Short mmCIF file of N, CA and C and ligand atoms in Angstrom, two decimals:
data_model
loop_
_atom_site.label_atom_id
_atom_site.label_comp_id
_atom_site.label_asym_id
_atom_site.label_seq_id
_atom_site.Cartn_x
_atom_site.Cartn_y
_atom_site.Cartn_z
N LEU A 397 105.99 58.44 57.46
CA LEU A 397 107.18 59.12 58.00
C LEU A 397 106.81 59.85 59.28
N GLU A 398 107.55 59.59 60.31
CA GLU A 398 107.27 60.22 61.60
C GLU A 398 108.19 61.42 61.83
N PRO A 399 107.65 62.63 61.76
CA PRO A 399 108.52 63.81 61.92
C PRO A 399 109.28 63.79 63.24
N LYS A 400 108.65 63.37 64.31
CA LYS A 400 109.29 63.43 65.62
C LYS A 400 110.54 62.56 65.65
N GLU A 401 110.41 61.42 64.98
CA GLU A 401 111.53 60.49 64.91
C GLU A 401 112.71 61.12 64.16
N GLU A 402 112.36 61.86 63.06
CA GLU A 402 113.40 62.46 62.23
C GLU A 402 114.12 63.60 62.92
N PHE A 403 113.41 64.29 63.81
CA PHE A 403 113.97 65.52 64.34
C PHE A 403 114.24 65.48 65.84
N GLU A 404 114.68 64.33 66.29
CA GLU A 404 115.13 64.24 67.68
C GLU A 404 116.30 65.19 67.90
N HIS A 405 116.92 65.58 66.81
CA HIS A 405 118.08 66.47 66.88
C HIS A 405 117.70 67.89 67.27
N SER A 406 116.43 68.17 67.34
CA SER A 406 115.91 69.50 67.66
C SER A 406 116.56 70.61 66.83
N SER A 407 116.64 70.39 65.52
CA SER A 407 117.13 71.46 64.65
C SER A 407 116.10 72.58 64.61
N LEU A 408 116.59 73.78 64.32
CA LEU A 408 115.74 74.95 64.19
C LEU A 408 115.73 75.39 62.73
N ALA A 409 114.74 76.24 62.40
CA ALA A 409 114.64 76.74 61.03
C ALA A 409 115.96 77.38 60.58
N VAL A 410 116.63 78.07 61.50
CA VAL A 410 117.88 78.75 61.14
C VAL A 410 118.97 77.75 60.69
N ASP A 411 118.86 76.49 61.15
CA ASP A 411 119.86 75.48 60.76
C ASP A 411 119.63 74.95 59.35
N VAL A 412 118.43 75.14 58.83
CA VAL A 412 118.08 74.56 57.53
C VAL A 412 117.96 75.62 56.45
N MET A 413 117.65 76.85 56.85
CA MET A 413 117.38 77.90 55.86
C MET A 413 118.62 78.26 55.04
N ARG A 414 118.37 78.87 53.90
CA ARG A 414 119.42 79.46 53.07
C ARG A 414 119.20 80.96 53.09
N PRO A 415 120.23 81.78 52.85
CA PRO A 415 121.61 81.36 52.66
C PRO A 415 122.27 80.94 53.97
N ARG A 416 123.26 80.04 53.86
CA ARG A 416 124.12 79.73 54.99
C ARG A 416 125.01 80.95 55.21
N ARG A 417 125.65 80.98 56.36
CA ARG A 417 126.47 82.15 56.73
C ARG A 417 127.50 82.54 55.66
N SER A 418 128.09 81.54 55.03
CA SER A 418 129.17 81.83 54.07
C SER A 418 128.66 82.09 52.65
N ASP A 419 127.34 81.90 52.44
CA ASP A 419 126.77 82.05 51.10
C ASP A 419 126.50 83.52 50.78
N PRO A 420 126.32 83.82 49.49
CA PRO A 420 125.87 85.17 49.13
C PRO A 420 124.50 85.45 49.78
N ALA A 421 124.19 86.74 49.93
CA ALA A 421 122.95 87.13 50.61
C ALA A 421 121.72 86.60 49.89
N LEU A 422 120.62 86.54 50.60
CA LEU A 422 119.32 86.20 50.02
C LEU A 422 119.05 87.14 48.84
N ALA A 423 118.67 86.57 47.72
CA ALA A 423 118.39 87.40 46.54
C ALA A 423 116.95 87.88 46.60
N VAL A 424 116.77 89.18 46.70
CA VAL A 424 115.41 89.73 46.81
C VAL A 424 115.15 90.77 45.73
N LEU A 425 113.87 91.02 45.50
CA LEU A 425 113.45 92.11 44.62
C LEU A 425 112.87 93.20 45.50
N THR A 426 112.92 94.43 45.03
CA THR A 426 112.29 95.49 45.81
C THR A 426 110.95 95.84 45.17
N GLN A 427 110.03 96.21 46.05
CA GLN A 427 108.65 96.42 45.59
C GLN A 427 108.56 97.53 44.55
N GLU A 428 109.42 98.49 44.67
CA GLU A 428 109.42 99.60 43.71
C GLU A 428 110.85 99.92 43.28
N GLY A 429 110.99 100.47 42.12
CA GLY A 429 112.26 101.05 41.71
C GLY A 429 113.18 100.15 40.92
N MET A 430 112.77 98.90 40.65
CA MET A 430 113.62 98.05 39.81
C MET A 430 113.11 98.06 38.38
N THR A 431 114.04 97.98 37.43
CA THR A 431 113.62 97.90 36.03
C THR A 431 113.57 96.44 35.61
N VAL A 432 112.90 96.21 34.49
CA VAL A 432 112.82 94.87 33.91
C VAL A 432 114.23 94.32 33.69
N GLY A 433 115.14 95.18 33.19
CA GLY A 433 116.52 94.75 32.94
C GLY A 433 117.19 94.29 34.21
N GLU A 434 116.99 95.03 35.32
CA GLU A 434 117.61 94.65 36.60
C GLU A 434 117.05 93.34 37.13
N VAL A 435 115.73 93.18 37.00
CA VAL A 435 115.11 91.94 37.47
C VAL A 435 115.59 90.76 36.62
N GLU A 436 115.65 90.96 35.33
CA GLU A 436 116.12 89.89 34.44
C GLU A 436 117.56 89.50 34.76
N ALA A 437 118.40 90.52 35.03
CA ALA A 437 119.80 90.23 35.35
C ALA A 437 119.89 89.38 36.62
N LEU A 438 119.06 89.71 37.60
CA LEU A 438 119.07 88.94 38.86
C LEU A 438 118.59 87.51 38.61
N VAL A 439 117.48 87.40 37.87
CA VAL A 439 116.91 86.06 37.60
C VAL A 439 117.92 85.22 36.82
N GLU A 440 118.61 85.85 35.86
CA GLU A 440 119.54 85.09 35.03
C GLU A 440 120.83 84.74 35.76
N SER A 441 121.21 85.55 36.76
CA SER A 441 122.48 85.29 37.46
C SER A 441 122.31 84.30 38.61
N THR A 442 121.07 83.84 38.85
CA THR A 442 120.84 82.86 39.92
C THR A 442 120.03 81.70 39.35
N HIS A 443 119.86 80.66 40.15
CA HIS A 443 119.06 79.53 39.68
C HIS A 443 117.81 79.36 40.53
N TYR A 444 117.47 80.36 41.33
CA TYR A 444 116.33 80.21 42.24
C TYR A 444 115.01 80.29 41.50
N SER A 445 114.01 79.57 42.04
CA SER A 445 112.70 79.63 41.38
C SER A 445 111.84 80.77 41.91
N GLY A 446 112.23 81.39 43.01
CA GLY A 446 111.42 82.48 43.55
C GLY A 446 112.27 83.52 44.24
N PHE A 447 111.74 84.71 44.34
CA PHE A 447 112.45 85.80 45.00
C PHE A 447 111.50 86.54 45.92
N PRO A 448 111.87 86.67 47.19
CA PRO A 448 111.03 87.49 48.07
C PRO A 448 111.06 88.93 47.55
N VAL A 449 109.91 89.56 47.58
CA VAL A 449 109.84 90.98 47.25
C VAL A 449 109.79 91.72 48.58
N VAL A 450 110.80 92.53 48.87
CA VAL A 450 110.79 93.20 50.17
C VAL A 450 109.80 94.36 50.11
N VAL A 451 108.92 94.54 51.05
CA VAL A 451 108.86 93.86 52.29
C VAL A 451 107.97 92.62 52.22
N GLY A 452 108.55 91.48 52.45
CA GLY A 452 107.83 90.29 52.86
C GLY A 452 107.04 89.44 51.89
N THR A 453 106.95 89.76 50.63
CA THR A 453 106.13 88.91 49.77
C THR A 453 106.99 88.15 48.77
N PHE A 454 106.38 87.21 48.13
CA PHE A 454 107.13 86.25 47.34
C PHE A 454 106.69 86.29 45.90
N VAL A 455 107.63 86.16 44.99
CA VAL A 455 107.23 86.29 43.60
C VAL A 455 107.83 85.19 42.73
N PHE A 456 107.13 84.82 41.70
CA PHE A 456 107.68 83.94 40.69
C PHE A 456 107.63 84.70 39.37
N ILE A 457 108.73 84.69 38.68
CA ILE A 457 108.76 85.40 37.40
C ILE A 457 108.51 84.39 36.28
N TYR A 458 107.43 84.55 35.60
CA TYR A 458 107.14 83.67 34.48
C TYR A 458 106.90 84.50 33.24
N ASN A 459 107.86 84.62 32.37
CA ASN A 459 107.59 85.18 31.04
C ASN A 459 106.74 86.44 31.03
N GLY A 460 106.75 87.20 32.12
CA GLY A 460 105.89 88.38 32.20
C GLY A 460 106.15 89.31 31.03
N ARG A 461 107.41 89.39 30.64
CA ARG A 461 107.80 90.33 29.61
C ARG A 461 107.10 90.05 28.28
N LYS A 462 106.88 88.78 28.00
CA LYS A 462 106.29 88.44 26.70
C LYS A 462 104.83 88.85 26.61
N ARG A 463 104.18 88.87 27.74
CA ARG A 463 102.73 89.06 27.70
C ARG A 463 102.30 90.52 27.76
N GLN A 464 103.18 91.41 28.18
CA GLN A 464 102.71 92.78 28.36
C GLN A 464 103.28 93.71 27.29
N GLU A 465 102.35 94.27 26.57
CA GLU A 465 102.64 95.12 25.41
C GLU A 465 103.61 96.25 25.73
N GLY A 466 104.65 96.39 24.90
CA GLY A 466 105.51 97.57 24.97
C GLY A 466 106.56 97.55 26.06
N VAL A 467 106.59 96.48 26.86
CA VAL A 467 107.54 96.44 27.98
C VAL A 467 108.96 96.24 27.44
N VAL A 468 109.88 97.08 27.92
CA VAL A 468 111.28 96.97 27.50
C VAL A 468 112.17 96.90 28.75
N SER A 469 113.48 96.72 28.55
CA SER A 469 114.39 96.54 29.69
C SER A 469 114.35 97.69 30.68
N SER A 470 114.09 98.89 30.17
CA SER A 470 114.11 100.04 31.07
C SER A 470 112.73 100.28 31.72
N SER A 471 111.75 99.43 31.42
CA SER A 471 110.43 99.55 32.06
C SER A 471 110.57 99.32 33.56
N GLN A 472 109.75 100.04 34.34
CA GLN A 472 109.73 99.80 35.78
C GLN A 472 108.95 98.52 36.05
N VAL A 473 109.44 97.73 37.02
CA VAL A 473 108.70 96.57 37.48
C VAL A 473 107.84 97.01 38.65
N VAL A 474 106.57 96.70 38.56
CA VAL A 474 105.62 97.20 39.57
C VAL A 474 104.93 96.04 40.28
N PHE A 475 105.09 95.99 41.59
CA PHE A 475 104.41 94.96 42.37
C PHE A 475 103.21 95.51 43.12
N THR A 476 103.07 96.83 43.09
CA THR A 476 101.97 97.46 43.82
C THR A 476 100.68 97.37 43.01
N GLU A 477 99.56 97.64 43.70
CA GLU A 477 98.27 97.55 43.02
C GLU A 477 98.11 98.68 42.01
N HIS A 478 98.51 99.89 42.46
CA HIS A 478 98.40 101.05 41.58
C HIS A 478 99.76 101.36 40.98
N THR A 479 99.76 101.68 39.72
CA THR A 479 101.01 102.01 39.05
C THR A 479 101.47 103.39 39.51
N PRO A 480 102.71 103.50 40.01
CA PRO A 480 103.20 104.82 40.42
C PRO A 480 103.31 105.74 39.22
N SER A 481 103.21 107.04 39.47
CA SER A 481 103.24 107.96 38.34
C SER A 481 104.62 107.91 37.68
N GLN A 482 104.62 108.02 36.39
CA GLN A 482 105.85 107.91 35.62
C GLN A 482 105.98 109.13 34.71
N ALA A 483 107.18 109.36 34.23
CA ALA A 483 107.39 110.41 33.24
C ALA A 483 106.54 110.07 32.01
N PRO A 484 106.00 111.10 31.32
CA PRO A 484 105.10 110.83 30.18
C PRO A 484 105.76 110.01 29.08
N ASP A 485 107.08 110.14 28.93
CA ASP A 485 107.74 109.40 27.85
C ASP A 485 108.31 108.05 28.33
N ALA A 486 107.99 107.67 29.58
CA ALA A 486 108.52 106.40 30.11
C ALA A 486 107.84 105.22 29.44
N PRO A 487 108.58 104.10 29.25
CA PRO A 487 107.94 102.93 28.64
C PRO A 487 106.91 102.33 29.59
N PRO A 488 105.95 101.57 29.06
CA PRO A 488 104.93 100.99 29.95
C PRO A 488 105.57 100.08 30.99
N PRO A 489 105.05 100.11 32.23
CA PRO A 489 105.63 99.28 33.28
C PRO A 489 105.25 97.80 33.11
N LEU A 490 106.01 96.94 33.75
CA LEU A 490 105.68 95.50 33.78
C LEU A 490 105.00 95.24 35.13
N ARG A 491 103.75 94.83 35.07
CA ARG A 491 102.99 94.62 36.31
C ARG A 491 103.09 93.14 36.71
N LEU A 492 103.63 92.92 37.90
CA LEU A 492 103.86 91.53 38.32
C LEU A 492 103.03 91.11 39.52
N ARG A 493 102.14 92.00 39.97
CA ARG A 493 101.38 91.67 41.17
C ARG A 493 100.58 90.37 41.00
N GLY A 494 100.08 90.18 39.78
CA GLY A 494 99.22 89.03 39.52
C GLY A 494 99.90 87.68 39.71
N ILE A 495 101.22 87.64 39.63
CA ILE A 495 101.89 86.34 39.78
C ILE A 495 102.65 86.27 41.10
N MET A 496 102.27 87.16 42.03
CA MET A 496 102.98 87.19 43.30
C MET A 496 102.13 86.50 44.38
N ASP A 497 102.77 85.71 45.20
CA ASP A 497 102.09 85.13 46.36
C ASP A 497 102.06 86.22 47.44
N LEU A 498 100.84 86.73 47.70
CA LEU A 498 100.72 87.90 48.59
C LEU A 498 100.80 87.54 50.06
N SER A 499 100.68 86.26 50.39
CA SER A 499 100.82 85.91 51.80
C SER A 499 101.69 84.68 51.96
N PRO A 500 102.98 84.87 51.70
CA PRO A 500 103.89 83.73 51.83
C PRO A 500 103.95 83.30 53.28
N PHE A 501 104.10 82.00 53.49
CA PHE A 501 104.18 81.52 54.86
C PHE A 501 105.56 81.87 55.44
N THR A 502 105.57 82.26 56.70
CA THR A 502 106.86 82.55 57.34
C THR A 502 106.96 81.81 58.67
N VAL A 503 108.18 81.47 59.04
CA VAL A 503 108.48 80.98 60.39
C VAL A 503 109.62 81.86 60.92
N THR A 504 109.83 81.84 62.22
CA THR A 504 110.99 82.58 62.73
C THR A 504 112.21 81.66 62.72
N ASP A 505 113.38 82.26 62.86
CA ASP A 505 114.62 81.48 62.84
C ASP A 505 114.66 80.45 63.97
N HIS A 506 113.91 80.70 65.05
CA HIS A 506 113.94 79.76 66.18
C HIS A 506 112.83 78.73 66.16
N THR A 507 112.04 78.69 65.08
CA THR A 507 110.98 77.68 65.01
C THR A 507 111.62 76.30 64.87
N PRO A 508 111.23 75.35 65.75
CA PRO A 508 111.78 74.00 65.62
C PRO A 508 111.42 73.38 64.28
N MET A 509 112.33 72.60 63.72
CA MET A 509 112.10 72.01 62.41
C MET A 509 110.97 71.00 62.40
N ASP A 510 110.70 70.33 63.53
CA ASP A 510 109.59 69.37 63.50
C ASP A 510 108.27 70.11 63.25
N ILE A 511 108.14 71.31 63.82
CA ILE A 511 106.94 72.12 63.58
C ILE A 511 106.92 72.62 62.14
N THR A 512 108.08 73.06 61.67
CA THR A 512 108.18 73.57 60.29
C THR A 512 107.80 72.47 59.28
N VAL A 513 108.30 71.28 59.51
CA VAL A 513 107.99 70.16 58.60
C VAL A 513 106.50 69.85 58.64
N ASP A 514 105.94 69.89 59.83
CA ASP A 514 104.50 69.66 60.00
C ASP A 514 103.70 70.67 59.17
N ILE A 515 104.10 71.93 59.24
CA ILE A 515 103.42 73.00 58.49
C ILE A 515 103.57 72.77 56.99
N PHE A 516 104.78 72.42 56.55
CA PHE A 516 104.99 72.13 55.12
C PHE A 516 104.05 71.03 54.66
N ARG A 517 103.96 69.99 55.46
CA ARG A 517 103.12 68.85 55.08
C ARG A 517 101.66 69.26 55.05
N LYS A 518 101.21 69.89 56.13
CA LYS A 518 99.78 70.16 56.25
C LYS A 518 99.31 71.21 55.25
N LEU A 519 100.13 72.19 54.97
CA LEU A 519 99.72 73.24 54.04
C LEU A 519 100.21 72.98 52.61
N GLY A 520 100.95 71.89 52.43
CA GLY A 520 101.46 71.59 51.09
C GLY A 520 102.41 72.66 50.57
N LEU A 521 103.23 73.22 51.45
CA LEU A 521 104.12 74.30 51.03
C LEU A 521 105.26 73.79 50.17
N ARG A 522 105.74 74.66 49.30
CA ARG A 522 106.94 74.34 48.53
C ARG A 522 108.12 75.16 49.05
N GLN A 523 107.82 76.27 49.69
CA GLN A 523 108.87 77.06 50.34
C GLN A 523 108.25 77.94 51.41
N CYS A 524 109.06 78.36 52.37
CA CYS A 524 108.58 79.37 53.31
C CYS A 524 109.74 80.30 53.66
N LEU A 525 109.39 81.49 54.12
CA LEU A 525 110.40 82.48 54.43
C LEU A 525 110.73 82.41 55.92
N VAL A 526 111.94 82.81 56.27
CA VAL A 526 112.38 82.78 57.67
C VAL A 526 112.68 84.22 58.10
N THR A 527 112.13 84.60 59.24
CA THR A 527 112.33 85.98 59.73
C THR A 527 113.01 85.97 61.10
N HIS A 528 113.61 87.11 61.44
CA HIS A 528 114.15 87.32 62.78
C HIS A 528 113.73 88.73 63.19
N ASN A 529 113.06 88.83 64.31
CA ASN A 529 112.50 90.13 64.75
C ASN A 529 111.74 90.82 63.63
N GLY A 530 110.97 90.04 62.89
CA GLY A 530 110.13 90.62 61.84
C GLY A 530 110.88 90.94 60.56
N ARG A 531 112.19 90.73 60.55
CA ARG A 531 112.95 91.03 59.32
C ARG A 531 113.28 89.76 58.56
N LEU A 532 113.22 89.87 57.25
CA LEU A 532 113.47 88.72 56.39
C LEU A 532 114.92 88.27 56.51
N LEU A 533 115.08 86.98 56.78
CA LEU A 533 116.43 86.44 57.01
C LEU A 533 116.80 85.42 55.94
N GLY A 534 115.85 84.57 55.56
CA GLY A 534 116.19 83.51 54.62
C GLY A 534 114.97 82.79 54.11
N ILE A 535 115.24 81.65 53.47
CA ILE A 535 114.18 80.87 52.82
C ILE A 535 114.46 79.39 53.05
N ILE A 536 113.40 78.62 53.19
CA ILE A 536 113.53 77.15 53.26
C ILE A 536 112.64 76.57 52.18
N THR A 537 113.21 75.76 51.30
CA THR A 537 112.38 75.07 50.30
C THR A 537 112.14 73.64 50.77
N LYS A 538 111.16 73.03 50.13
CA LYS A 538 110.85 71.62 50.44
C LYS A 538 112.10 70.76 50.24
N LYS A 539 112.83 71.09 49.18
CA LYS A 539 114.04 70.31 48.90
C LYS A 539 115.10 70.50 49.99
N ASP A 540 115.20 71.72 50.54
CA ASP A 540 116.13 71.96 51.65
C ASP A 540 115.79 71.04 52.82
N ILE A 541 114.49 70.88 53.07
CA ILE A 541 114.05 70.04 54.18
C ILE A 541 114.39 68.58 53.90
N LEU A 542 114.11 68.14 52.67
CA LEU A 542 114.41 66.74 52.31
C LEU A 542 115.90 66.46 52.45
N LYS A 543 116.72 67.44 52.02
CA LYS A 543 118.18 67.25 52.13
C LYS A 543 118.59 67.17 53.59
N HIS A 544 117.99 68.04 54.39
CA HIS A 544 118.32 68.08 55.81
C HIS A 544 117.93 66.76 56.49
N MET A 545 116.72 66.28 56.15
CA MET A 545 116.26 65.01 56.73
C MET A 545 117.18 63.87 56.31
N ALA A 546 117.60 63.91 55.05
CA ALA A 546 118.47 62.85 54.53
C ALA A 546 119.80 62.86 55.27
N GLN A 547 120.30 64.07 55.52
CA GLN A 547 121.58 64.21 56.21
C GLN A 547 121.50 63.62 57.62
N ILE A 548 120.42 63.98 58.30
CA ILE A 548 120.23 63.51 59.68
C ILE A 548 120.12 61.99 59.73
N THR A 549 119.39 61.44 58.76
CA THR A 549 119.12 60.01 58.83
C THR A 549 120.06 59.20 57.93
N ASN A 550 121.04 59.91 57.33
CA ASN A 550 122.00 59.23 56.48
C ASN A 550 121.37 58.51 55.31
N ARG A 551 120.39 59.18 54.70
CA ARG A 551 119.68 58.54 53.59
C ARG A 551 119.76 59.40 52.34
N ASP A 552 119.35 58.81 51.23
CA ASP A 552 119.27 59.53 49.97
C ASP A 552 118.00 60.41 50.01
N PRO A 553 118.12 61.75 49.72
CA PRO A 553 116.95 62.63 49.78
C PRO A 553 115.77 62.09 48.96
N ASP A 554 116.08 61.43 47.80
CA ASP A 554 115.00 60.93 46.94
C ASP A 554 114.23 59.78 47.58
N SER A 555 114.82 59.16 48.60
CA SER A 555 114.15 58.00 49.21
C SER A 555 113.18 58.45 50.31
N ILE A 556 113.15 59.75 50.60
CA ILE A 556 112.30 60.22 51.70
C ILE A 556 110.93 60.63 51.18
N LEU A 557 109.91 60.04 51.77
CA LEU A 557 108.53 60.33 51.39
C LEU A 557 108.07 61.52 52.20
N PHE A 558 107.74 62.59 51.51
CA PHE A 558 107.45 63.82 52.25
C PHE A 558 105.99 63.97 52.62
N ASN A 559 105.10 63.58 51.70
CA ASN A 559 103.69 63.88 51.96
C ASN A 559 102.91 62.70 52.50
P1 ATP B 1984 115.65 73.02 42.74
O1 ATP B 1984 115.65 74.26 41.91
O2 ATP B 1984 116.92 72.22 42.56
O3 ATP B 1984 114.41 72.21 42.60
P2 ATP B 1984 114.66 74.02 45.25
O4 ATP B 1984 113.39 73.28 45.06
O5 ATP B 1984 115.25 74.01 46.61
O6 ATP B 1984 115.77 73.52 44.27
P3 ATP B 1984 115.15 76.77 44.41
O7 ATP B 1984 114.24 77.94 44.54
O8 ATP B 1984 115.81 76.57 43.09
O9 ATP B 1984 114.29 75.50 44.81
O10 ATP B 1984 116.27 76.91 45.51
C1 ATP B 1984 117.56 76.36 45.41
C2 ATP B 1984 118.33 76.69 46.68
O11 ATP B 1984 118.51 78.10 46.79
C3 ATP B 1984 117.62 76.27 47.97
O12 ATP B 1984 118.60 75.80 48.88
C4 ATP B 1984 116.94 77.52 48.48
O13 ATP B 1984 116.87 77.56 49.89
C5 ATP B 1984 117.87 78.62 47.96
N1 ATP B 1984 117.11 79.82 47.54
C6 ATP B 1984 115.87 79.86 46.97
N2 ATP B 1984 115.51 81.13 46.68
C7 ATP B 1984 116.53 81.92 47.08
C8 ATP B 1984 116.78 83.33 47.06
N3 ATP B 1984 115.89 84.18 46.55
N4 ATP B 1984 117.96 83.78 47.58
C9 ATP B 1984 118.87 82.92 48.07
N5 ATP B 1984 118.71 81.59 48.13
C10 ATP B 1984 117.56 81.09 47.64
#
C-alpha cells in the first residue's frame, strides 16, 4: 500500500480525528478527583476502548476494580504515582497508573495524514491523540484511518492492508 497514492487529497489529522464538530466532546478522565463510580459511569455510557487522562495521557480500564482490595464506587481513582492524602475513613483508592500509557503519541491538528499514517505504520500505533496549541483536541484510531482511506479510495475498509 502506497500512502502517498492514498493521500493525494492532502487530508490533515483534523479531518480524520474524532470527535467531529457535531459529535459529543472527547470523553476524558481527570488525573485527580474522579471516583470509581464516575469512571465506571463514563466507561459504561460510551463504547470507546481508551480515554485520555487530562493532562495528556492515555488510559485503558481493565477490570481494575476486581483486583484491588476494598475498592468501592466512592473510592478515588488515582493516576498519580503517589496517592494523595485522604480522609482516614475514606475507602482505599483505585490505582490505575500501572495500566496507563504514559507517553501516548500525539500529532497536531495540522499534521498531514500521509505523515500520520506513516507514523501509525512504523510505530505500530493503535491510536494517537490530536492537539492544537498544546491542548488536547481529539483522537485518531487505526480504524478511523482505515475508514478514511476507504472513503477516499471508495473501498471497503476491511479490504485495506494497513501494515
Ligand atoms: P472499534 O471499537 O469499533 O474497534 P476503534 O478501534 O476505532 O473502534 P474505539 O476506541 O472504540 O476504537 O473508538 C471508536 C470511535 O470513537 C473512533 O472513531 C474513535 O476515534 C472515537 N473515540 C475513541 N476514544 C474516544 C474518546 N475517549 N472520546 C471520544 N471519541 C473517542
